Coordinates of N, CA and C and ligand atoms in Angstrom, one line a residue:
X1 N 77.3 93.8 108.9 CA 78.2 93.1 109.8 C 78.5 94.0 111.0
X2 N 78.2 93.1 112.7 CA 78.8 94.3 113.5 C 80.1 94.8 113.5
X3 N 80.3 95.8 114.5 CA 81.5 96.5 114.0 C 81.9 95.4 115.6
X4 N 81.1 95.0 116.4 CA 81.8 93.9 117.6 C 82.5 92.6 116.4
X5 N 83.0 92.3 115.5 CA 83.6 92.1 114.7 C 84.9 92.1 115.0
X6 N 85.7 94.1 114.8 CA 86.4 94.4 115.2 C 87.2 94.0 116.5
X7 N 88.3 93.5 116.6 CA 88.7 93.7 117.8 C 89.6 92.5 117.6
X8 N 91.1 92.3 118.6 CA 92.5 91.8 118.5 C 92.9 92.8 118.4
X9 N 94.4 92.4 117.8 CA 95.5 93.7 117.7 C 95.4 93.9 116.4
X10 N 94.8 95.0 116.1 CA 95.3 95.6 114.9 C 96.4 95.7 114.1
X11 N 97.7 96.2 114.9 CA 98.7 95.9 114.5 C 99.1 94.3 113.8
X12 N 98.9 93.6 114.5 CA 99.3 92.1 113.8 C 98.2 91.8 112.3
X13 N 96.9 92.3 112.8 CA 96.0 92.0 111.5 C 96.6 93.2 110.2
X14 N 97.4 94.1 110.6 CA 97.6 95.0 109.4 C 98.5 94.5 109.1
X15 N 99.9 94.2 109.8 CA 100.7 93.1 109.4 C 101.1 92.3 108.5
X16 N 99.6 91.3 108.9 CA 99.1 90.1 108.0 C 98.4 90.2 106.4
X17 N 97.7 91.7 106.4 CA 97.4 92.2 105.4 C 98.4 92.5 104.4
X18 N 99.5 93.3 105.3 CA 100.2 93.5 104.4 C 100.9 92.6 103.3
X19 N 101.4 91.2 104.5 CA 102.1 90.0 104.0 C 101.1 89.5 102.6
X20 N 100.0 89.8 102.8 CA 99.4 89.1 101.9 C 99.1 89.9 101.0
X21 N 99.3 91.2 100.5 CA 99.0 91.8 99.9 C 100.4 91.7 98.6
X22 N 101.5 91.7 99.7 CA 103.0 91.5 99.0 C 102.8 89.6 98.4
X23 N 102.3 89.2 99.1 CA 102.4 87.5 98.2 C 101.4 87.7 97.1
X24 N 100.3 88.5 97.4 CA 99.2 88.5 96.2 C 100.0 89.3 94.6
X25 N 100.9 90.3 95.2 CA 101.6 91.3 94.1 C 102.9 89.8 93.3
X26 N 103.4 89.2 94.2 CA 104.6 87.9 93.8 C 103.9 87.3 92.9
X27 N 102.9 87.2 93.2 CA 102.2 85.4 92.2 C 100.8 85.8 91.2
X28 N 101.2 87.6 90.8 CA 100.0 87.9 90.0 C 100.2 87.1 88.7
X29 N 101.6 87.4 88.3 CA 101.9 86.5 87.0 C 101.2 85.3 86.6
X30 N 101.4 84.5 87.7 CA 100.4 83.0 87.7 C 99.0 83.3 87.8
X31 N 98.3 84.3 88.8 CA 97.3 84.2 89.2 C 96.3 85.0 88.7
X32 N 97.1 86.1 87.6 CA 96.2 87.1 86.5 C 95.7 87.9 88.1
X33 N 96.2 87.9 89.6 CA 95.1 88.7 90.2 C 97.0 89.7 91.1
X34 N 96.7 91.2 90.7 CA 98.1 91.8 90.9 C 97.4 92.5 92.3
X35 N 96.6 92.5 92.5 CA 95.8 93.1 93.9 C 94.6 92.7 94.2
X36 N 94.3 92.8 95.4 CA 92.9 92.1 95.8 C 92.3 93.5 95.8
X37 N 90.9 93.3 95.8 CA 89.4 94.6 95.7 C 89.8 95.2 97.7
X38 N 89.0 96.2 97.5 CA 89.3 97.3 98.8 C 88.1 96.0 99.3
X39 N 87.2 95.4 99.2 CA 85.8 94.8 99.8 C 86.6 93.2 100.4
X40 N 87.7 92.6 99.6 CA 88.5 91.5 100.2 C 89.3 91.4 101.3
X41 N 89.7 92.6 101.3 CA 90.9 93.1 102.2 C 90.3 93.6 103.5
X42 N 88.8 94.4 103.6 CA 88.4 94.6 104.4 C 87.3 93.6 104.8
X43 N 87.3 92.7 104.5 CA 86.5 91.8 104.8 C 87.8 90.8 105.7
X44 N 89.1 90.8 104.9 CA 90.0 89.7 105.8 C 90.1 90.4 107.3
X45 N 90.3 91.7 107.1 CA 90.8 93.3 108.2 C 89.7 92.6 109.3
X46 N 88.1 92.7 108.8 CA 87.6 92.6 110.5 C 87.1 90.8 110.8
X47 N 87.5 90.0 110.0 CA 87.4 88.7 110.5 C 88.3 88.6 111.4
X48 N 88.0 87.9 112.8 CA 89.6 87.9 113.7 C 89.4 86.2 113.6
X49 N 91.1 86.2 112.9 CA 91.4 85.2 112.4 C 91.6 83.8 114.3
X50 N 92.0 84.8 115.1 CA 92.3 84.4 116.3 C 91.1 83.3 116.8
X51 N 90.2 83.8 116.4 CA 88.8 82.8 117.0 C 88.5 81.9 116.3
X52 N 89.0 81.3 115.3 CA 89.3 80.7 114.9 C 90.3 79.5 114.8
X53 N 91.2 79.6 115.7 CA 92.6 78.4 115.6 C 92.6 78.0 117.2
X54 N 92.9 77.0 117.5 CA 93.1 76.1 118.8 C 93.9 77.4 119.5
X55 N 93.0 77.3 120.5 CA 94.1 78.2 121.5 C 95.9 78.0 122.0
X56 N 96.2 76.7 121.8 CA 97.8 76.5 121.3 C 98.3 77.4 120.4
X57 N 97.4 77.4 119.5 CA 98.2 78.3 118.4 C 97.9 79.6 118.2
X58 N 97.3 80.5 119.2 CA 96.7 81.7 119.0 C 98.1 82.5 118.9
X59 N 99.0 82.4 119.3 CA 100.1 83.4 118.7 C 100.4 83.3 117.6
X60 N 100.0 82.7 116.6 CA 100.1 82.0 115.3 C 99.1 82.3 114.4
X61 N 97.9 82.5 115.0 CA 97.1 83.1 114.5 C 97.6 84.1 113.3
X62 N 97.5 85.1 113.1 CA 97.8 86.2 112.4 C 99.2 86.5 111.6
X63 N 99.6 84.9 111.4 CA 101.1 84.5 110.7 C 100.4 83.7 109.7
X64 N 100.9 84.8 108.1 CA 100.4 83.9 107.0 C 101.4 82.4 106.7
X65 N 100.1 81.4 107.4 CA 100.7 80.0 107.3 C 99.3 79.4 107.9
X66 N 98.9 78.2 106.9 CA 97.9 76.8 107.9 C 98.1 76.7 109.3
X67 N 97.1 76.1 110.1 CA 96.9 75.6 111.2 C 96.6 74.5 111.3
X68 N 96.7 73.3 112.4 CA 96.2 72.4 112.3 C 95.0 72.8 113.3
X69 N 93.5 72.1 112.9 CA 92.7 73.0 113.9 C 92.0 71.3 114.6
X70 N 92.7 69.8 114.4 CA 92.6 69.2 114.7 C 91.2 68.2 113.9
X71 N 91.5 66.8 114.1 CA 90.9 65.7 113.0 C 91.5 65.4 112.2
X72 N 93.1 66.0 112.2 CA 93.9 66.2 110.8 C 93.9 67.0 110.0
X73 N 92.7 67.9 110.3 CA 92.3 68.9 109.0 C 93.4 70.4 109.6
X74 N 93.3 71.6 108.4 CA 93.6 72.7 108.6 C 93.2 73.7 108.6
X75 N 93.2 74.9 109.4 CA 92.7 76.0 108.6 C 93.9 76.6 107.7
X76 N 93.2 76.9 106.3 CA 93.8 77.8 105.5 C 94.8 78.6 105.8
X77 N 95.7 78.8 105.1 CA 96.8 79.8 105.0 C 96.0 81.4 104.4
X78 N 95.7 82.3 105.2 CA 95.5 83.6 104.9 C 95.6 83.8 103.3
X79 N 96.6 84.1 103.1 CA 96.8 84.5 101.4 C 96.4 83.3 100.4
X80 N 96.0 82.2 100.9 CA 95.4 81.3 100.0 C 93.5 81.8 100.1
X81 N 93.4 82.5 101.2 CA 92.2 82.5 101.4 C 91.3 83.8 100.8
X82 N 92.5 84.7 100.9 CA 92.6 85.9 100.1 C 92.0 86.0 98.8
X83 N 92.9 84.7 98.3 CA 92.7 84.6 96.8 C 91.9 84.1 96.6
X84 N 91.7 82.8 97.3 CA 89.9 82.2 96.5 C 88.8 83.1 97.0
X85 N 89.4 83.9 97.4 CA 87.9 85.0 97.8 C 87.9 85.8 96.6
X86 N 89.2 86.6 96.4 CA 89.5 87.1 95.4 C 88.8 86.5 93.6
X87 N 89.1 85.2 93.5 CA 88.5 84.9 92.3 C 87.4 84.4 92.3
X88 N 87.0 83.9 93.9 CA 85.4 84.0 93.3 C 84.6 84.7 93.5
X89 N 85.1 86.0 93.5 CA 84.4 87.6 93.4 C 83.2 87.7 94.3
X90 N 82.4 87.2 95.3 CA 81.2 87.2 95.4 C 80.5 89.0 95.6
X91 N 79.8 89.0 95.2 CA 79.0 90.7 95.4 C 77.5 90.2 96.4
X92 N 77.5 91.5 96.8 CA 76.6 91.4 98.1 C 74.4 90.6 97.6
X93 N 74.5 90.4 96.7 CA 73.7 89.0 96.0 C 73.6 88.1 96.2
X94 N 75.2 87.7 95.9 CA 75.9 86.2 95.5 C 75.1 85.7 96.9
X95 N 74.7 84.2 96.6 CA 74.3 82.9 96.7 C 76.0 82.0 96.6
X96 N 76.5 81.4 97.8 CA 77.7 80.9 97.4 C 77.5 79.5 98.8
X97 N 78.4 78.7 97.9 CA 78.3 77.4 98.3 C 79.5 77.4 98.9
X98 N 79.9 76.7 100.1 CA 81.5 76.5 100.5 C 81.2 74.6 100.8
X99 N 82.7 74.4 100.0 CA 82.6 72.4 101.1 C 84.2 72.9 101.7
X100 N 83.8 72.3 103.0 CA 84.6 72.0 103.8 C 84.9 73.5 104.8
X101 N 83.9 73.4 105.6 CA 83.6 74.6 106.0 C 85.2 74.4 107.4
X102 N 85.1 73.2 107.8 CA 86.4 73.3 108.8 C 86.1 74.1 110.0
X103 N 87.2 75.4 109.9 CA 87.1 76.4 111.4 C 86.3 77.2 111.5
X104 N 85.6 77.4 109.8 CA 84.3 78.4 109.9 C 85.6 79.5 109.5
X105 N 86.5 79.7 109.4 CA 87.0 81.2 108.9 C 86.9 81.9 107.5
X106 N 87.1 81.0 106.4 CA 86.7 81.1 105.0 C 85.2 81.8 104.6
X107 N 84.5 81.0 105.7 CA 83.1 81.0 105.7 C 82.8 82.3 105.9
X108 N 83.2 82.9 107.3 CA 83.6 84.0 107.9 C 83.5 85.0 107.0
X109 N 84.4 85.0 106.3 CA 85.0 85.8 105.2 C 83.9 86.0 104.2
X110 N 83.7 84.6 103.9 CA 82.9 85.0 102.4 C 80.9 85.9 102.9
X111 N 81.1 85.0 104.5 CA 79.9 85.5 105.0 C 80.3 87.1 105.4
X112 N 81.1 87.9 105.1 CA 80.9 89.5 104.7 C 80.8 90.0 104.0
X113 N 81.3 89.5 102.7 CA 81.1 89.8 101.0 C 79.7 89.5 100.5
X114 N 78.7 88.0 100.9 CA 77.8 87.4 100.2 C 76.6 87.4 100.9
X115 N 75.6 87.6 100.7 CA 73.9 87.3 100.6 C 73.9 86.4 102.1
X116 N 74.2 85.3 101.2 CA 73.9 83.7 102.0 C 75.0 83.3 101.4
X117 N 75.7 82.1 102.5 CA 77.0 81.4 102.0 C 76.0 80.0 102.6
X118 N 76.3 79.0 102.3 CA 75.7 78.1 102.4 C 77.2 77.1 102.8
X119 N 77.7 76.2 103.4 CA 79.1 75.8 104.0 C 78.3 73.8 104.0
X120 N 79.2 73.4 103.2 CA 78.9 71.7 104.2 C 80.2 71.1 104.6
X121 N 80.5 70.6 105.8 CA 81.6 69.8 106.2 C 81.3 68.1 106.6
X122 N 82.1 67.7 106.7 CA 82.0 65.9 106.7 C 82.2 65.5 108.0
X123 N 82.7 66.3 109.0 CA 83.0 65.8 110.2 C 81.9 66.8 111.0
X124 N 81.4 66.4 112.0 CA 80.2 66.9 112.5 C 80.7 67.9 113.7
X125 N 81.6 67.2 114.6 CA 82.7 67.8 115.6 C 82.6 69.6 114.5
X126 N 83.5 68.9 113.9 CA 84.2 70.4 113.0 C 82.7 71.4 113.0
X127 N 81.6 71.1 112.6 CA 80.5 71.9 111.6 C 79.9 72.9 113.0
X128 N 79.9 71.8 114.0 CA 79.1 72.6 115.4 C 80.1 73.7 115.8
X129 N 81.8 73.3 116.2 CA 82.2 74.2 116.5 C 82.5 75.4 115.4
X130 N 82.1 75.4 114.4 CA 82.3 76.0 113.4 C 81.0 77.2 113.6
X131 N 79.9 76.5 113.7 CA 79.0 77.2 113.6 C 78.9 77.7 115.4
X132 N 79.3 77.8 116.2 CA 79.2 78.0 117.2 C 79.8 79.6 117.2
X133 N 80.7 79.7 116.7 CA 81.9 80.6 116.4 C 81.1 81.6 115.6
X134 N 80.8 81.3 114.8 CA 79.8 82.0 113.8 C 78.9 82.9 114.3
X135 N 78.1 82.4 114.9 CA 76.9 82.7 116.2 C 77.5 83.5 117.1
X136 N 78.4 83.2 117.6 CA 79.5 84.0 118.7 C 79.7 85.5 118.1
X137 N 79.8 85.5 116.8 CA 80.3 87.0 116.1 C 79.1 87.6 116.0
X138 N 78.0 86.8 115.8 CA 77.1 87.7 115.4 C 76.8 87.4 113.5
X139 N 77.4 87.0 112.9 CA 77.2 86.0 111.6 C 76.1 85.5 111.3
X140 N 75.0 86.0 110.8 CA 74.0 85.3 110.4 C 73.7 84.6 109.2
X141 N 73.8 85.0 108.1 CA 73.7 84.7 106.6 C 74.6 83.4 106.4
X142 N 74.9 82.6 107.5 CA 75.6 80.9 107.2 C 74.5 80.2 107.5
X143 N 74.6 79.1 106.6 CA 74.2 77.8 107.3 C 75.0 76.8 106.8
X144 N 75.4 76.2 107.5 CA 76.1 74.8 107.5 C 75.4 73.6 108.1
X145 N 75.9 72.5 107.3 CA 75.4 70.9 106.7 C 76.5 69.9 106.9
X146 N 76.1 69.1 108.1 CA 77.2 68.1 108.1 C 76.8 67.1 107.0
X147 N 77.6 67.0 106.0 CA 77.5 66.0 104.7 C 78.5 65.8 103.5
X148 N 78.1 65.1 103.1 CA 79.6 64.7 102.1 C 79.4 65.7 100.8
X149 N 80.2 66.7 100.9 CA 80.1 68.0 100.2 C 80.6 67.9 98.7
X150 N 80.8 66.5 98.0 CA 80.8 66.2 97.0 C 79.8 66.6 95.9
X151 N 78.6 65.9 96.6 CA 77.2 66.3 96.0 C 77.0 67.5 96.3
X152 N 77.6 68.7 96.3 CA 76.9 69.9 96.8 C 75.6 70.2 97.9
X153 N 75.2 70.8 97.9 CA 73.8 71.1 99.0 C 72.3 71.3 97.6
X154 N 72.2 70.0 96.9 CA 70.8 70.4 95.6 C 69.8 70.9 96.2
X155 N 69.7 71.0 97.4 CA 68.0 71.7 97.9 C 68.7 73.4 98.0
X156 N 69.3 73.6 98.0 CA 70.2 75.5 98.2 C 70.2 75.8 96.9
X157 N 70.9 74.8 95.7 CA 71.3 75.4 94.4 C 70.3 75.4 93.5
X158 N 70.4 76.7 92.3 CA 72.1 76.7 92.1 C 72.8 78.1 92.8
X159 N 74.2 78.1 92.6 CA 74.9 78.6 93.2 C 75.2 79.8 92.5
X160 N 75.7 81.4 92.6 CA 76.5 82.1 92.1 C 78.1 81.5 91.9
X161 N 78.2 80.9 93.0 CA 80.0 80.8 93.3 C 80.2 79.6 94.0
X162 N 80.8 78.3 94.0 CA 81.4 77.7 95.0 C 82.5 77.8 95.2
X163 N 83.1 77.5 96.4 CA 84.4 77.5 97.0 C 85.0 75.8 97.4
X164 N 85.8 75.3 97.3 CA 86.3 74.2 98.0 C 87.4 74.4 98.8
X165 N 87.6 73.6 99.7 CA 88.4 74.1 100.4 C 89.2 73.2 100.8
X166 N 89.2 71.9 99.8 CA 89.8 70.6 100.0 C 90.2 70.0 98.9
X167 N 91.5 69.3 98.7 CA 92.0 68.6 97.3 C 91.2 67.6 96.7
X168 N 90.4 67.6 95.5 CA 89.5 67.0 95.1 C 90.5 66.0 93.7
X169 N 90.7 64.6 94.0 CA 91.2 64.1 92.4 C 90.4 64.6 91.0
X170 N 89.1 64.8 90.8 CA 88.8 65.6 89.9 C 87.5 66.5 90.2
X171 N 87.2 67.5 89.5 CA 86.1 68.3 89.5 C 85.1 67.9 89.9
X172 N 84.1 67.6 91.0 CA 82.5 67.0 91.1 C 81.7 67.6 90.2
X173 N 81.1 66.4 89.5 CA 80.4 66.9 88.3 C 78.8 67.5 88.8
X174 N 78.6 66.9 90.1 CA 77.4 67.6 90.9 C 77.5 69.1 91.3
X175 N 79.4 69.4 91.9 CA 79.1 70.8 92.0 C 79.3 72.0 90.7
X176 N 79.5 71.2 89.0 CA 79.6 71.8 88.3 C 77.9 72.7 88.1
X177 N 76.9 70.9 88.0 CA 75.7 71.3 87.7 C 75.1 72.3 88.7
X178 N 75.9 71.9 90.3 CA 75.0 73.0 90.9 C 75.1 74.8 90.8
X179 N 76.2 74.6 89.5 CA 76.6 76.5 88.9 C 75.4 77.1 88.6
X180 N 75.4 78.2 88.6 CA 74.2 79.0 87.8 C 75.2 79.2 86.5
X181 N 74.9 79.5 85.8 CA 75.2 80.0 84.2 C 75.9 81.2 84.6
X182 N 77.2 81.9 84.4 CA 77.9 82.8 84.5 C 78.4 82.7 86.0
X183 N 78.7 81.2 86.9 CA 79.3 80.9 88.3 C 80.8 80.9 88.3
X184 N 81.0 80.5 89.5 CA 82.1 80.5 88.9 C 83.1 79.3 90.4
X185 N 83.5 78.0 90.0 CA 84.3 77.3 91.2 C 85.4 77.5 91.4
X186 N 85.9 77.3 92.5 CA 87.4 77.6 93.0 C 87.7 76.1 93.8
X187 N 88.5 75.4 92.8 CA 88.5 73.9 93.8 C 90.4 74.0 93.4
X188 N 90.8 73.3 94.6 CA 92.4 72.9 94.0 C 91.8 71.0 93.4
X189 N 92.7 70.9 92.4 CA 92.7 69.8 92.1 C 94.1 68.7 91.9
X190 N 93.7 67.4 92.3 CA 95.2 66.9 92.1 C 95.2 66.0 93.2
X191 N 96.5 65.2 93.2 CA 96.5 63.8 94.7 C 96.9 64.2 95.9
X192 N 96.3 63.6 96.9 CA 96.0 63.8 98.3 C 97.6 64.0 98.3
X193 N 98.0 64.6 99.4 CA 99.1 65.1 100.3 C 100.0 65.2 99.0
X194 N 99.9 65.8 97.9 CA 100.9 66.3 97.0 C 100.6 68.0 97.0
X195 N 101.3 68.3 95.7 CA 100.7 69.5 95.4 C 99.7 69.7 94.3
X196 N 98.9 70.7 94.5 CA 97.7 70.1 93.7 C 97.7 71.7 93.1
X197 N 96.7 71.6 91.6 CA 96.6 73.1 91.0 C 95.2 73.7 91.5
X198 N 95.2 75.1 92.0 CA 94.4 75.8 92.1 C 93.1 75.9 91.0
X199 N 92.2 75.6 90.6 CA 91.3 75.8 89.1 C 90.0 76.7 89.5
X200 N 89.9 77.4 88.1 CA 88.8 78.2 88.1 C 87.7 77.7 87.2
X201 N 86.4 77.2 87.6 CA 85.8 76.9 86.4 C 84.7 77.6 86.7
X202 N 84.7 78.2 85.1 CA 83.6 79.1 84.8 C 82.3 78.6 84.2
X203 N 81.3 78.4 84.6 CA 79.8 78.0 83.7 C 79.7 79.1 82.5
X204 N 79.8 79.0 81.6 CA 79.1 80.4 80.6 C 77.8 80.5 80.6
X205 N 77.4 81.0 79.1 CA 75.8 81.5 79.4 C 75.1 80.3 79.2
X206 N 75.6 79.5 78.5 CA 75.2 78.5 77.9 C 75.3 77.1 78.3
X207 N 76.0 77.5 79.8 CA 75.7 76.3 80.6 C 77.4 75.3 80.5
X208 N 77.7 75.7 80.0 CA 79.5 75.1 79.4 C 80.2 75.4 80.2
X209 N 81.2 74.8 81.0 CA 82.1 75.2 81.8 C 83.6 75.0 81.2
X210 N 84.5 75.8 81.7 CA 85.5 76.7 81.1 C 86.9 76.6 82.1
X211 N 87.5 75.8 82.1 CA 88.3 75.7 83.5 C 90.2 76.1 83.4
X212 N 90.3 77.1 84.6 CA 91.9 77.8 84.0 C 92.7 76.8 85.6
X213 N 93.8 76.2 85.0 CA 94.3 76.7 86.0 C 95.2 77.7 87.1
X214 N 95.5 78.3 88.2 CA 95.6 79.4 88.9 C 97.1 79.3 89.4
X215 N 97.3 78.4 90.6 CA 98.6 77.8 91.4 C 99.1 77.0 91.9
X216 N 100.1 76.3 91.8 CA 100.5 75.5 93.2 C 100.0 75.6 94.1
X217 N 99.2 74.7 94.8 CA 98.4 74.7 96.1 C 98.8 73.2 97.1
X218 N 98.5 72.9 98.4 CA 98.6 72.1 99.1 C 97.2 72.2 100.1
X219 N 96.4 71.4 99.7 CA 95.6 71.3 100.7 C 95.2 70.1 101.6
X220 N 94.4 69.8 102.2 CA 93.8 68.1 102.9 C 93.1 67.9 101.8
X221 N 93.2 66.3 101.6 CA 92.3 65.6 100.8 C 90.6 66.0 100.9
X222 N 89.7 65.8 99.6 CA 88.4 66.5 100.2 C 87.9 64.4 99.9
X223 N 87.2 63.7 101.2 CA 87.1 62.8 101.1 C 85.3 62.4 100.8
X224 N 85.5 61.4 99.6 CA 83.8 61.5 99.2 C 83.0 60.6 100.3
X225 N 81.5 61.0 100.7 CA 81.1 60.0 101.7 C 81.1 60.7 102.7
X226 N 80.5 60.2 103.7 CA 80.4 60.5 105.5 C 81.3 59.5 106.7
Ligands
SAH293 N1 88.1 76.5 104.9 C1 88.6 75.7 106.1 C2 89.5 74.7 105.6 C3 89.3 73.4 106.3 S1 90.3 72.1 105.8 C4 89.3 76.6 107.1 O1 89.9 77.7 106.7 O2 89.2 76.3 108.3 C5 89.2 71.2 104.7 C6 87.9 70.7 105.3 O3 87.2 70.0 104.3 C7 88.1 69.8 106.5 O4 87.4 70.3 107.6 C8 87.5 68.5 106.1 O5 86.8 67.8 107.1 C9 86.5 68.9 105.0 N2 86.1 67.9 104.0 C10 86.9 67.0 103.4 N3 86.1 66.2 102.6 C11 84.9 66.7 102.7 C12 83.6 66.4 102.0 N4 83.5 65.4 101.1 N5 82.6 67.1 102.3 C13 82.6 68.1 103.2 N6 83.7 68.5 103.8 C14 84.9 67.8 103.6

C-alpha cells in the first residue's frame, strides 16, 4: 500500500484510534475481542476516513459515529468497523467477500489487510463513486459488482471471509455456501431500523457452520434484489 495513503491530520486520526481502542477494551466482555491486532489498527491509522464522507460532513469525519453518505445509506461507525475487521481476521492471503460496499471505506480497510476483497453493492451511484475513491488512493486489489449481494459474487467464491455491512432478517444461505471450510461471516442480523445482533458464523472443516452471537448493532436494512 502507498505510503500517498498517509495524509490528513494525524492528530484527529490518533484521536479516533484512541476512541476506538477505549470502546474495543468496554465491550470485550460481549465481544471475546479486549484489543484489536497492531495490522487493524494500522490499517484503520492510514485509511483517511475523510475521503470518504460527503464533504458536509468532513469535520465529522474522524468522530467515532455513522454518516449519512446519501440514498439513505451510511458509512459505518469506525469502532464498528474496527471490529468486523477485527473478527474477520483476514491475513495477507485471505480472499474476502464484502456486500454492501457503500463509501468504499470498509472496503478500504479490508483492501490493506487482504489479497483480493471482492465488494458488491445494490445501488450503482454508490459502487462507481466508491470505486472511484479507491482508484484515487491507489487501491488495487478491489473489485466491486453492482448486484444484489444476497447471492454473493459465485464466479469469485469461495471466500476465506465475508463481511456484511447491512441488516440481514436472516443469514443468506448462498453466502454460507460461498464459505471455504474454516471462513468465517460477520453479518448483523435482526429487523430493519431496530437493533440487530452482530454474528459470527464459522464454516468448520467439515463444511458445518457454527454461529456466535457478538453485539448490539444498528445498521441499514441489506435489501434482497436490484
Ligand atoms: N461498508 C459501508 C456501509 C454502507 S451501508 C461503508 O462503511 O460505507 C450498507 C450498504 O449496503 C448500502 O450502501 C446499501 O446500498 C448496501 N446494500 C443493501 N442491500 C444490499 C444488497 N442486497 N446487495 C448489495 N448491497 C446492499
Amino acid at each position: 500500500m502507498s505510503d500517498g495513503l498517509v495524509e490528513g491530520d494525524e492528530s484527529l486520526r490518533r484521536c479516533l484510534l484512541e476512541q476506538i481502542n477505549t470502546e474495543t477494551r468496554k465491550t470485550a466482555a460481549l465481544t471475546g475481542c479486549s484489543a484489536l491486532s497492531e495490522r487493524v489498527q494500522r490499517a484503520l491509522a492510514v485509511v483517511p476516513r475523510h475521503r470518504f464522507v460527503p464533504s458536509v460532513w468532513l469535520e465529522r469525519a474522524y468522530v467515532d459515529a455513522p454518516l449519512p453518505i446519501g440514498h439513505g445509506q451510511t458509512i459505518s461507525q469506525p469502532f464498528i468497523v474496527a471490529l468486523m475487521t477485527e473478527l474477520l481476521a483476514p491475513d495477507s492471503e485471505s480472499v474476502v467477500l464484502e456486500v454492501g460496499t457503500g463509501s468504499g471505506y470498509q472496503t478500504a480497510v479490508l483492501a490493506h489487510l487482504a489479497q483480493q476483497v471482492y465488494s458488491v453493492e445494490r445501488i450503482p451511484v454508490l459502487a462507481e463513486a466508491a470505486e472511484r475513491r479507491l482508484r484515487a488512493l491507489g487501491i488495487s486489489n478491489v473489485d466491486i459488482h453492482t448486484a444484489d449481494g444476497t447471492q454473493g459474487w459465485e464466479e469469485k467464491a469461495p471466500f476465506d471471509g465475508i463481511m456484511v455491512t447491512a441488516a440481514a432478517g436472516e443469514v443468506p444461505p448462498a453466502l454460507v455456501q460461498q464459505l471455504k471450510p474454516g471462513g468465517r461471516l460477520i453479518i448483523p442480523v435482526g429487523p430493519p431500523h431496530h437493533s440487530q445482533e452482530l454474528r459470527v458464523v464459522c464454516k468448520d472443516s467439515s463444511g458445518m457452520p457454527h454461529s456466535r452471537g457478538v453485539l448490539s448493532v444498528i445498521f441499514v436494512p441489506l435489501i434482497p434484489g436490484c
